[in-house]
Amino acid sequence: MSLISEDADPSEARAAARQAAAPAQPSRVTFNRLELNRILNLYGRMVADGEWRDYAIDFLRERAVFSIFRRASEVPIYRIEKDPRLARKQGMYSVISASGLILRRGHELDRVLLVIDRKLAVV
């Protein structure tokens, strides 16, 4: 005789047991789809201009970091960081240069990215 009722799916019981036995995953800060779309659009334009060549994304426990490289063997020339702990203070988004200088910080990603988003200007 089985302990599982006939109506229940056996795979659901195994999945529930597996989740109970697995250690809790620490929550990580991530970029949502709209934020990542905006960052990758900027990245794509700069790659097309030949200025940037590589990137890395790190989802850490306290912040998410999008690093931009001129060459893969160098340190990142810019880091776009999302730190939710600063949301009520200076803003959770920031752009940081290779030397560690915070170029811009704010509450809206689009406004923060303007510091590195060089658009064509009519002269």
mmCIF file of C-alpha atoms in Angstrom:
data_model
loop_
_atom_site.group_PDB
_atom_site.id
_atom_site.type_symbol
_atom_site.label_atom_id
_atom_site.label_comp_id
_atom_site.label_asym_id
_atom_site.label_seq_id
_atom_site.Cartn_x
_atom_site.Cartn_y
_atom_site.Cartn_z
ATOM 1 C CA MET A 1 0.000 0.000 0.000
ATOM 2 C CA SER A 2 1.302 3.446 -0.932
ATOM 3 C CA LEU A 3 1.296 6.523 1.292
ATOM 4 C CA ILE A 4 0.631 8.760 -1.715
ATOM 5 C CA SER A 5 -2.991 9.145 -2.754
ATOM 6 C CA GLU A 6 -3.998 8.158 -6.256
ATOM 7 C CA ASP A 7 -4.844 11.776 -7.167
ATOM 8 C CA ALA A 8 -1.409 13.159 -6.313
ATOM 9 C CA ASP A 9 1.399 13.141 -8.860
ATOM 10 C CA PRO A 10 4.435 11.207 -7.527
ATOM 11 C CA SER A 11 6.861 13.687 -9.098
ATOM 12 C CA GLU A 12 5.298 16.520 -7.076
ATOM 13 C CA ALA A 13 5.968 14.623 -3.854
ATOM 14 C CA ARG A 14 9.600 14.057 -4.858
ATOM 15 C CA ALA A 15 10.017 17.718 -5.811
ATOM 16 C CA ALA A 16 8.612 18.855 -2.459
ATOM 17 C CA ALA A 17 10.974 16.502 -0.609
ATOM 18 C CA ARG A 18 13.930 17.726 -2.668
ATOM 19 C CA GLN A 19 13.110 21.382 -1.906
ATOM 20 C CA ALA A 20 12.823 20.652 1.811
ATOM 21 C CA ALA A 21 16.204 18.901 1.847
ATOM 22 C CA ALA A 22 18.036 21.552 -0.226
ATOM 23 C CA PRO A 23 19.687 24.437 1.641
ATOM 24 C CA ALA A 24 18.079 27.835 1.129
ATOM 25 C CA GLN A 25 19.685 29.789 -1.686
ATOM 26 C CA PRO A 26 20.784 33.279 -0.652
ATOM 27 C CA SER A 27 18.855 35.981 -2.445
ATOM 28 C CA ARG A 28 20.844 37.856 -5.049
ATOM 29 C CA VAL A 29 20.384 41.281 -6.550
ATOM 30 C CA THR A 30 19.749 41.144 -10.300
ATOM 31 C CA PHE A 31 18.966 43.499 -13.139
ATOM 32 C CA ASN A 32 15.398 43.144 -14.393
ATOM 33 C CA ARG A 33 14.593 42.763 -18.083
ATOM 34 C CA LEU A 34 14.045 46.490 -18.742
ATOM 35 C CA GLU A 35 17.273 47.502 -17.000
ATOM 36 C CA LEU A 36 19.283 44.881 -18.841
ATOM 37 C CA ASN A 37 17.678 45.875 -22.138
ATOM 38 C CA ARG A 38 18.687 49.522 -21.629
ATOM 39 C CA ILE A 39 22.257 48.599 -20.650
ATOM 40 C CA LEU A 40 22.689 46.155 -23.554
ATOM 41 C CA ASN A 41 21.321 48.695 -26.060
ATOM 42 C CA LEU A 42 23.981 51.165 -24.945
ATOM 43 C CA TYR A 43 26.604 48.412 -24.998
ATOM 44 C CA GLY A 44 25.615 47.373 -28.530
ATOM 45 C CA ARG A 45 25.928 50.919 -29.851
ATOM 46 C CA MET A 46 29.371 51.342 -28.289
ATOM 47 C CA VAL A 47 30.536 47.989 -29.696
ATOM 48 C CA ALA A 48 29.328 49.094 -33.138
ATOM 49 C CA ASP A 49 31.413 52.269 -32.715
ATOM 50 C CA GLY A 50 34.427 50.104 -31.843
ATOM 51 C CA GLU A 51 34.910 51.534 -28.346
ATOM 52 C CA TRP A 52 33.919 48.556 -26.195
ATOM 53 C CA ARG A 53 34.641 44.878 -26.787
ATOM 54 C CA ASP A 54 33.606 42.768 -23.810
ATOM 55 C CA TYR A 55 31.374 42.744 -20.729
ATOM 56 C CA ALA A 56 30.729 40.770 -17.565
ATOM 57 C CA ILE A 57 27.668 40.537 -15.328
ATOM 58 C CA ASP A 58 27.946 39.678 -11.635
ATOM 59 C CA PHE A 59 24.897 39.067 -9.461
ATOM 60 C CA LEU A 60 26.151 39.373 -5.911
ATOM 61 C CA ARG A 61 24.326 39.179 -2.619
ATOM 62 C CA GLU A 62 24.201 42.962 -2.069
ATOM 63 C CA ARG A 63 24.526 44.377 -5.583
ATOM 64 C CA ALA A 64 24.445 43.615 -9.289
ATOM 65 C CA VAL A 65 27.375 44.743 -11.439
ATOM 66 C CA PHE A 66 27.632 45.122 -15.226
ATOM 67 C CA SER A 67 31.336 45.598 -16.095
ATOM 68 C CA ILE A 68 32.413 47.023 -19.455
ATOM 69 C CA PHE A 69 35.831 46.270 -20.946
ATOM 70 C CA ARG A 70 37.772 47.813 -23.800
ATOM 71 C CA ARG A 71 39.695 44.540 -24.066
ATOM 72 C CA ALA A 72 39.022 41.285 -22.263
ATOM 73 C CA SER A 73 42.452 41.245 -20.612
ATOM 74 C CA GLU A 74 42.075 44.634 -18.908
ATOM 75 C CA VAL A 75 40.241 45.978 -15.891
ATOM 76 C CA PRO A 76 36.735 47.283 -16.612
ATOM 77 C CA ILE A 77 36.617 50.865 -17.901
ATOM 78 C CA TYR A 78 33.104 51.307 -16.439
ATOM 79 C CA ARG A 79 30.990 49.452 -13.917
ATOM 80 C CA ILE A 80 27.233 49.934 -13.801
ATOM 81 C CA GLU A 81 26.062 48.934 -10.341
ATOM 82 C CA LYS A 82 22.649 48.381 -8.805
ATOM 83 C CA ASP A 83 22.664 48.513 -5.009
ATOM 84 C CA PRO A 84 19.128 48.422 -3.524
ATOM 85 C CA ARG A 85 20.438 49.456 -0.083
ATOM 86 C CA LEU A 86 21.016 52.961 -1.485
ATOM 87 C CA ALA A 87 17.526 53.282 -3.023
ATOM 88 C CA ARG A 88 16.272 55.723 -0.377
ATOM 89 C CA LYS A 89 19.540 57.645 -0.139
ATOM 90 C CA GLN A 90 21.497 58.678 -3.238
ATOM 91 C CA GLY A 91 19.901 56.226 -5.637
ATOM 92 C CA MET A 92 20.507 52.567 -6.310
ATOM 93 C CA TYR A 93 22.174 52.979 -9.728
ATOM 94 C CA SER A 94 25.720 54.212 -10.208
ATOM 95 C CA VAL A 95 28.366 54.376 -12.916
ATOM 96 C CA ILE A 96 31.916 53.894 -11.644
ATOM 97 C CA SER A 97 35.096 54.527 -13.641
ATOM 98 C CA ALA A 98 38.178 52.291 -13.792
ATOM 99 C CA SER A 99 39.857 54.330 -11.054
ATOM 100 C CA GLY A 100 36.911 53.818 -8.688
ATOM 101 C CA LEU A 101 35.495 57.326 -9.093
ATOM 102 C CA ILE A 102 31.689 57.433 -9.010
ATOM 103 C CA LEU A 103 30.783 59.331 -12.174
ATOM 104 C CA ARG A 104 27.057 59.518 -11.519
ATOM 105 C CA ARG A 105 24.556 58.082 -9.069
ATOM 106 C CA GLY A 106 20.787 58.288 -9.140
ATOM 107 C CA HIS A 107 17.350 56.762 -8.831
ATOM 108 C CA GLU A 108 16.715 56.314 -12.594
ATOM 109 C CA LEU A 109 18.948 54.116 -14.733
ATOM 110 C CA ASP A 110 18.411 56.147 -17.919
ATOM 111 C CA ARG A 111 19.643 59.356 -16.294
ATOM 112 C CA VAL A 112 22.648 57.627 -14.741
ATOM 113 C CA LEU A 113 23.700 56.093 -18.067
ATOM 114 C CA LEU A 114 23.757 59.518 -19.739
ATOM 115 C CA VAL A 115 27.244 60.048 -18.327
ATOM 116 C CA ILE A 116 28.651 57.372 -20.684
ATOM 117 C CA ASP A 117 26.029 57.531 -23.448
ATOM 118 C CA ARG A 118 27.598 59.861 -25.969
ATOM 119 C CA LYS A 119 25.051 60.735 -28.598
ATOM 120 C CA LEU A 120 25.874 62.521 -31.827
ATOM 121 C CA ALA A 121 25.674 66.253 -31.475
ATOM 122 C CA VAL A 122 25.054 68.701 -34.315
ATOM 123 C CA VAL A 123 27.987 71.084 -34.645
#
